[in-house]
Coordinates of C-alpha atoms and ligand atoms in Angstrom, one line a residue:
X1 CA 0.0 0.0 0.0
X2 CA 3.0 2.5 0.8
X3 CA 5.5 0.4 -0.8
X4 CA 8.8 2.5 -1.8
X5 CA 7.0 5.8 -0.4
X6 CA 8.9 8.4 1.8
X7 CA 7.3 8.9 5.1
X8 CA 7.9 12.3 5.9
X9 CA 4.7 13.9 7.4
X10 CA 1.1 12.4 7.9
X11 CA -0.1 14.9 5.6
X12 CA 0.9 12.6 2.8
X13 CA -0.9 9.9 3.8
X14 CA -4.8 8.9 3.4
X15 CA -7.2 8.1 6.4
X16 CA -7.3 4.9 4.4
X17 CA -3.4 4.4 4.8
X18 CA -3.2 5.6 7.9
X19 CA -5.5 3.0 9.3
X20 CA -3.7 0.1 7.5
X21 CA -0.8 0.9 9.0
X22 CA -2.3 1.3 12.9
X23 CA -4.2 -2.1 12.3
X24 CA -1.0 -3.7 10.9
X25 CA 1.3 -2.6 14.1
X26 CA -1.6 -4.0 16.3
X27 CA -1.4 -7.3 14.4
X28 CA 2.2 -7.2 15.0
X29 CA 1.8 -6.4 18.7
X30 CA -0.2 -9.4 18.7
X31 CA 1.9 -11.7 17.0
X32 CA -0.6 -12.4 14.1
X33 CA 1.6 -11.3 10.8
X34 CA 2.9 -14.2 9.5
X35 CA 6.6 -14.3 9.7
X36 CA 7.0 -16.3 6.5
X37 CA 5.7 -13.4 4.5
X38 CA 8.8 -11.4 5.6
X39 CA 11.2 -13.1 3.6
X40 CA 11.3 -10.3 0.9
X41 CA 12.5 -7.8 3.6
X42 CA 15.1 -9.9 5.5
X43 CA 18.6 -9.2 4.7
X44 CA 17.6 -5.3 3.6
X45 CA 19.6 -2.8 5.4
X46 CA 18.7 0.8 7.0
X47 CA 20.9 3.6 7.9
X48 CA 19.4 5.3 10.8
X49 CA 21.1 8.7 11.1
X50 CA 20.7 11.2 14.2
X51 CA 21.4 14.9 14.6
X52 CA 19.7 15.0 17.9
X53 CA 19.4 12.6 20.8
X54 CA 17.0 9.7 21.5
X55 CA 16.1 7.3 23.5
X56 CA 12.6 5.6 22.2
X57 CA 13.2 6.4 18.6
X58 CA 16.6 5.2 18.3
X59 CA 16.2 1.9 20.3
X60 CA 12.7 1.0 18.7
X61 CA 14.1 1.4 15.5
X62 CA 17.1 -1.2 16.2
X63 CA 14.7 -3.8 17.3
X64 CA 12.1 -3.0 15.1
X65 CA 14.8 -4.3 12.6
X66 CA 16.1 -7.2 14.3
X67 CA 12.2 -8.3 14.4
X68 CA 11.9 -7.8 10.8
X69 CA 15.7 -9.6 10.0
X70 CA 16.6 -6.0 9.0
X71 CA 20.3 -4.9 9.5
X72 CA 20.0 -1.7 11.2
X73 CA 23.2 1.1 11.4
X74 CA 23.0 3.9 13.6
X75 CA 24.8 6.7 12.4
X76 CA 25.8 10.2 14.2
X77 CA 25.4 12.7 11.6
X78 CA 28.2 14.7 13.1
X79 CA 30.8 11.6 12.9
X80 CA 29.9 11.5 9.1
X81 CA 31.4 13.9 6.5
X82 CA 28.5 15.7 6.5
X83 CA 30.1 17.3 9.7
X84 CA 33.1 18.5 7.0
X85 CA 30.9 19.9 5.0
X86 CA 30.0 17.1 2.6
X87 CA 26.8 17.8 0.5
X88 CA 23.8 16.7 1.5
X89 CA 22.8 15.8 -1.9
X90 CA 25.8 13.6 -2.4
X91 CA 25.5 12.1 0.9
X92 CA 22.0 10.8 -0.2
X93 CA 23.4 9.5 -3.5
X94 CA 26.1 7.7 -1.8
X95 CA 23.9 6.1 1.1
X96 CA 21.4 5.3 -1.5
X97 CA 23.9 3.1 -3.1
X98 CA 24.0 1.1 0.1
X99 CA 21.0 1.0 2.2
X100 CA 17.4 0.0 1.5
X101 CA 16.0 2.6 4.4
X102 CA 17.3 5.9 5.3
X103 CA 15.5 7.3 8.3
X104 CA 16.9 10.6 9.7
X105 CA 16.3 12.9 13.1
X106 CA 17.2 16.5 12.0
X107 CA 16.9 20.1 12.9
X108 CA 15.2 21.0 9.9
X109 CA 12.4 19.5 7.7
X110 CA 14.3 20.6 4.6
X111 CA 16.9 18.3 5.5
X112 CA 14.6 15.0 4.8
X113 CA 13.1 17.0 1.7
X114 CA 16.4 16.8 0.4
X115 CA 17.4 13.2 1.2
X116 CA 13.6 12.2 -0.4
X117 CA 14.9 14.0 -3.3
X118 CA 18.5 12.7 -4.0
X119 CA 17.7 9.1 -2.9
X120 CA 15.6 6.5 -4.1
X121 CA 15.4 4.7 -0.9
X122 CA 12.6 5.2 1.3
X123 CA 13.3 8.3 3.6
X124 CA 11.9 7.8 7.3
X125 CA 11.1 10.9 9.6
X126 CA 12.5 10.3 13.0
X127 CA 11.6 13.8 14.0
X128 CA 12.1 17.0 12.5
X129 CA 11.4 20.7 13.5
X130 CA 7.9 20.4 11.8
X131 CA 6.7 16.8 12.3
X132 CA 7.0 13.4 13.9
X133 CA 4.9 11.1 12.0
X134 CA 6.1 7.8 13.6
X135 CA 5.0 9.4 16.9
X136 CA 1.5 10.6 15.6
X137 CA 1.1 7.1 14.3
X138 CA 1.9 5.3 17.6
X139 CA -0.3 7.9 19.8
X140 CA -3.0 7.3 17.2
X141 CA -2.7 3.2 17.6
X142 CA -2.7 3.8 21.5
X143 CA -5.9 5.6 21.0
X144 CA -7.5 2.7 19.6
X145 CA -6.4 0.1 21.7
X146 CA -7.8 2.2 24.8
X147 CA -10.9 3.3 23.2
X148 CA -11.6 0.5 20.9
X149 CA -12.3 2.9 17.9
X150 CA -12.2 6.8 17.0
X151 CA -15.6 7.5 17.0
X152 CA -16.7 10.5 19.1
X153 CA -13.7 11.2 20.8
X154 CA -11.8 14.4 21.9
X155 CA -8.3 15.1 21.9
X156 CA -6.7 17.9 23.6
X157 CA -3.0 18.7 23.4
X158 CA -1.9 21.2 26.0
X159 CA 1.1 23.4 26.0
X160 CA 3.0 24.2 22.9
X161 CA 0.7 23.5 20.3
X162 CA 2.9 24.1 17.4
X163 CA 5.4 21.6 18.2
X164 CA 6.3 18.6 16.1
X165 CA 4.3 16.3 18.0
X166 CA 1.5 18.4 18.4
X167 CA 1.6 18.9 14.4
X168 CA 1.7 15.2 13.7
X169 CA -1.2 14.6 16.5
X170 CA -3.3 16.8 15.0
X171 CA -3.1 15.8 11.8
X172 CA -3.6 12.3 12.2
X173 CA -6.5 13.0 14.8
X174 CA -8.6 15.4 11.9
X175 CA -7.7 12.7 9.3
X176 CA -9.5 10.2 11.5
X177 CA -12.6 12.3 11.8
X178 CA -12.0 12.8 15.5
X179 CA -11.9 16.4 17.3
X180 CA -8.9 18.3 17.8
X181 CA -8.2 21.1 20.2
X182 CA -5.3 22.7 20.6
X183 CA -5.0 24.6 23.7
X184 CA -1.9 27.2 24.6
X185 CA -0.9 30.3 24.5
X186 CA -1.4 32.7 21.8
X187 CA 2.1 33.8 21.1
X188 CA 3.2 30.1 20.5
X189 CA 0.1 29.4 17.9
X190 CA 0.8 27.9 14.6
X191 CA 1.0 30.5 11.9
X192 CA -1.9 30.7 9.8
X193 CA -1.1 28.6 6.9
X194 CA -0.7 25.4 9.1
X195 CA -3.8 26.5 10.8
X196 CA -5.8 27.0 7.5
X197 CA -4.4 22.8 6.8
X198 CA -6.1 22.1 9.7
X199 CA -9.4 23.7 9.2
X200 CA -9.1 22.2 5.5
X201 CA -9.0 18.7 7.1
X202 CA -11.4 18.8 9.7
X203 CA -14.1 19.8 6.9
X204 CA -12.6 17.3 4.4
X205 CA -12.9 14.4 7.1
X206 CA -15.9 15.7 9.0
X207 CA -13.9 16.4 12.2
X208 CA -13.7 19.5 14.5
X209 CA -10.8 21.5 15.2
X210 CA -10.6 24.5 17.9
X211 CA -7.7 26.4 18.9
X212 CA -8.1 28.2 21.9
X213 CA -5.7 29.8 24.9
X214 CA -8.4 29.0 27.7
X215 CA -7.7 25.6 29.2
X216 CA -11.2 25.5 30.6
X217 CA -12.7 25.6 27.0
X218 CA -10.2 23.7 25.4
X219 CA -10.1 20.2 28.1
X220 CA -13.9 20.5 28.9
X221 CA -15.2 16.5 28.5
X222 CA -11.7 15.6 26.7
X223 CA -11.2 11.8 26.0
X224 CA -7.1 12.4 25.8
X225 CA -5.5 14.9 27.4
X226 CA -1.9 15.1 25.7
X227 CA 1.2 17.1 26.4
X228 CA 5.1 17.4 25.5
X229 CA 7.9 19.6 26.8
X230 CA 7.8 23.6 26.4
X231 CA 11.6 23.4 25.1
X232 CA 12.1 21.2 22.5
X233 CA 15.5 19.8 20.9
X234 CA 16.9 23.0 19.4
X235 CA 14.8 25.5 21.2
X236 CA 17.2 25.7 24.2
X237 CA 17.9 29.4 23.7
X238 CA 14.3 30.4 24.3
X239 CA 14.0 28.4 27.4
X240 CA 13.6 31.0 30.0
X241 CA 10.8 32.7 28.1
X242 CA 9.0 29.5 27.4
X243 CA 8.7 28.6 30.8
X244 CA 7.6 31.5 31.9
X245 CA 4.6 31.6 29.3
X246 CA 3.8 28.2 29.2
X247 CA 3.4 27.6 33.1
X248 CA -0.1 28.1 33.4
X249 CA -0.8 25.5 30.8
X250 CA 0.8 22.6 33.1
X251 CA -1.6 19.5 33.0
X252 CA -2.2 19.0 36.9
X253 CA -5.3 17.7 38.5
X254 CA -6.9 20.8 38.8
X255 CA -6.3 22.0 35.0
X256 CA -7.6 18.8 34.0
X257 CA -10.8 19.2 36.2
X258 CA -13.3 19.9 33.1
X259 CA -12.1 16.9 31.2
X260 CA -14.2 13.5 31.0
X261 CA -14.0 11.6 34.2
X262 CA -12.1 8.8 32.5
X263 CA -9.4 10.8 30.3
X264 CA -6.4 9.3 29.6
X265 CA -2.8 11.3 29.9
X266 CA -0.5 11.1 27.1
X267 CA 2.6 12.1 26.2
X268 CA 5.5 11.2 23.6
X269 CA 8.4 11.3 26.6
X270 CA 11.1 12.4 27.4
X271 CA 9.1 14.6 30.0
X272 CA 11.0 17.1 31.8
X273 CA 10.2 17.0 35.5
X274 CA 8.1 19.3 37.0
X275 CA 7.4 21.2 34.0
X276 CA 4.4 20.3 31.5
X277 CA 2.6 17.7 33.4
X278 CA 2.5 17.3 37.5
X279 CA 4.4 14.1 38.9
X280 CA 1.2 12.6 40.6
X281 CA -1.1 12.9 37.5
X282 CA 1.8 11.5 35.3
X283 CA 1.8 8.3 37.8
X284 CA -2.0 8.0 37.9
X285 CA -4.1 5.8 36.5
X286 CA -5.1 8.0 34.0
X287 CA -1.5 7.7 32.4
X288 CA -1.0 5.9 29.1
X289 CA 2.2 6.8 28.2
X290 CA 4.3 3.5 28.7
X291 CA 1.5 2.1 26.0
X292 CA 2.5 4.8 23.9
X293 CA 5.9 4.3 24.3
X294 CA 6.0 0.5 23.5
X295 CA 3.4 1.2 20.5
X296 CA 6.6 3.1 18.9
X297 CA 7.9 -0.1 18.4
X298 CA 5.0 -2.1 16.7
X299 CA 4.4 1.4 14.3
X300 CA 7.9 1.1 13.4
X301 CA 7.5 -2.5 12.2
X302 CA 4.5 -1.6 10.2
X303 CA 5.9 1.4 8.3
X304 CA 9.4 -0.2 7.5
X305 CA 7.8 -3.5 6.5
X306 CA 5.0 -1.6 4.5
X307 CA 8.0 0.5 2.7
X308 CA 9.9 -2.5 1.8
X309 CA 7.2 -4.8 0.3
X310 CA 4.1 -4.5 -1.3
X311 CA 3.1 -8.2 -0.4
X312 CA -0.1 -8.1 2.1
X313 CA 1.3 -9.0 5.6
Ligands
CP401 N1 9.1 10.1 21.9 C1 10.2 10.1 21.2 O1 10.4 10.2 19.8 O2 11.4 10.2 22.0 P1 13.2 10.2 21.8 O3 13.3 11.2 21.7 O4 13.7 9.3 22.9 O5 13.3 9.3 20.5
NVA402 N1 9.1 18.0 20.9 C1 9.9 17.6 21.6 C2 9.9 15.8 20.8 C3 10.7 15.1 21.7 C4 10.3 13.5 21.2 C5 11.2 17.7 21.0 O1 11.4 18.1 19.3 O2 12.2 17.7 21.4

């Protein structure tokens, strides 16, 4: 279904394709994928290039590769000739002669676009400044597991609503017809262009989209409350200002009083202790963050297998 394609943003995938990947990931998790069908994948090679640190993405990708019989190659970007000025266009074409998948975690989304333009091998976004689509897919899978399906769900993302995780989640949620609410301070809202994309997706998919700086309005009856760090990788210089502005948006039991009583709490991790979520809420029965983290493994297997083979798994 998505064989040979790049996986840079959830915007590029239809609701059917996203649903297919989620269901395939669930089958991987339940041990229902016929591993005999993986013979065409076995023996392939994946380059995993990282410009930034990672726990989940790196480890889940390496384990996913081992389970699929693919050889993973962790490459810290700073140890390659890119660090000495090798043109990215050349780097992409060289890697393309060696490997079957190029996954990259980058500062600038345009780096992924250049890799994708110059390499024929599928390029997988392992997080950029704009998107974190593998996280988005794992988030959707986790929602499906906990709620059974996607009907009548309100998903509220609180805090830095224009960050990579919020953007990928919003696109996926709207494509699957749920209600998406972004709740955060106005000065950190997405630009008009991205809001227009979300408004358009809401119309196209019979979904609802709301952006507000009022937590009471944004969290009312919410089934899922999601947050992420206030200072993403690469934004360290803005730390002082960000911590001040986002403080009123900490997810704690006071803030979530208006939510659905059985709401689930989600976070892509890593968290910054004492900042975007209180410890008691993070550790409470509402929290499903470690299911989310686990599902990064299963969704990565679904994506890697699907880009490598057209065989129905
Ligand atoms: N959620 C996530 O991408 O975590 P890492 O930064 O540890 O990979
Ligand atoms: N928004 C965070 C996500 C980390 C997984 C960051 O980019 O640092």
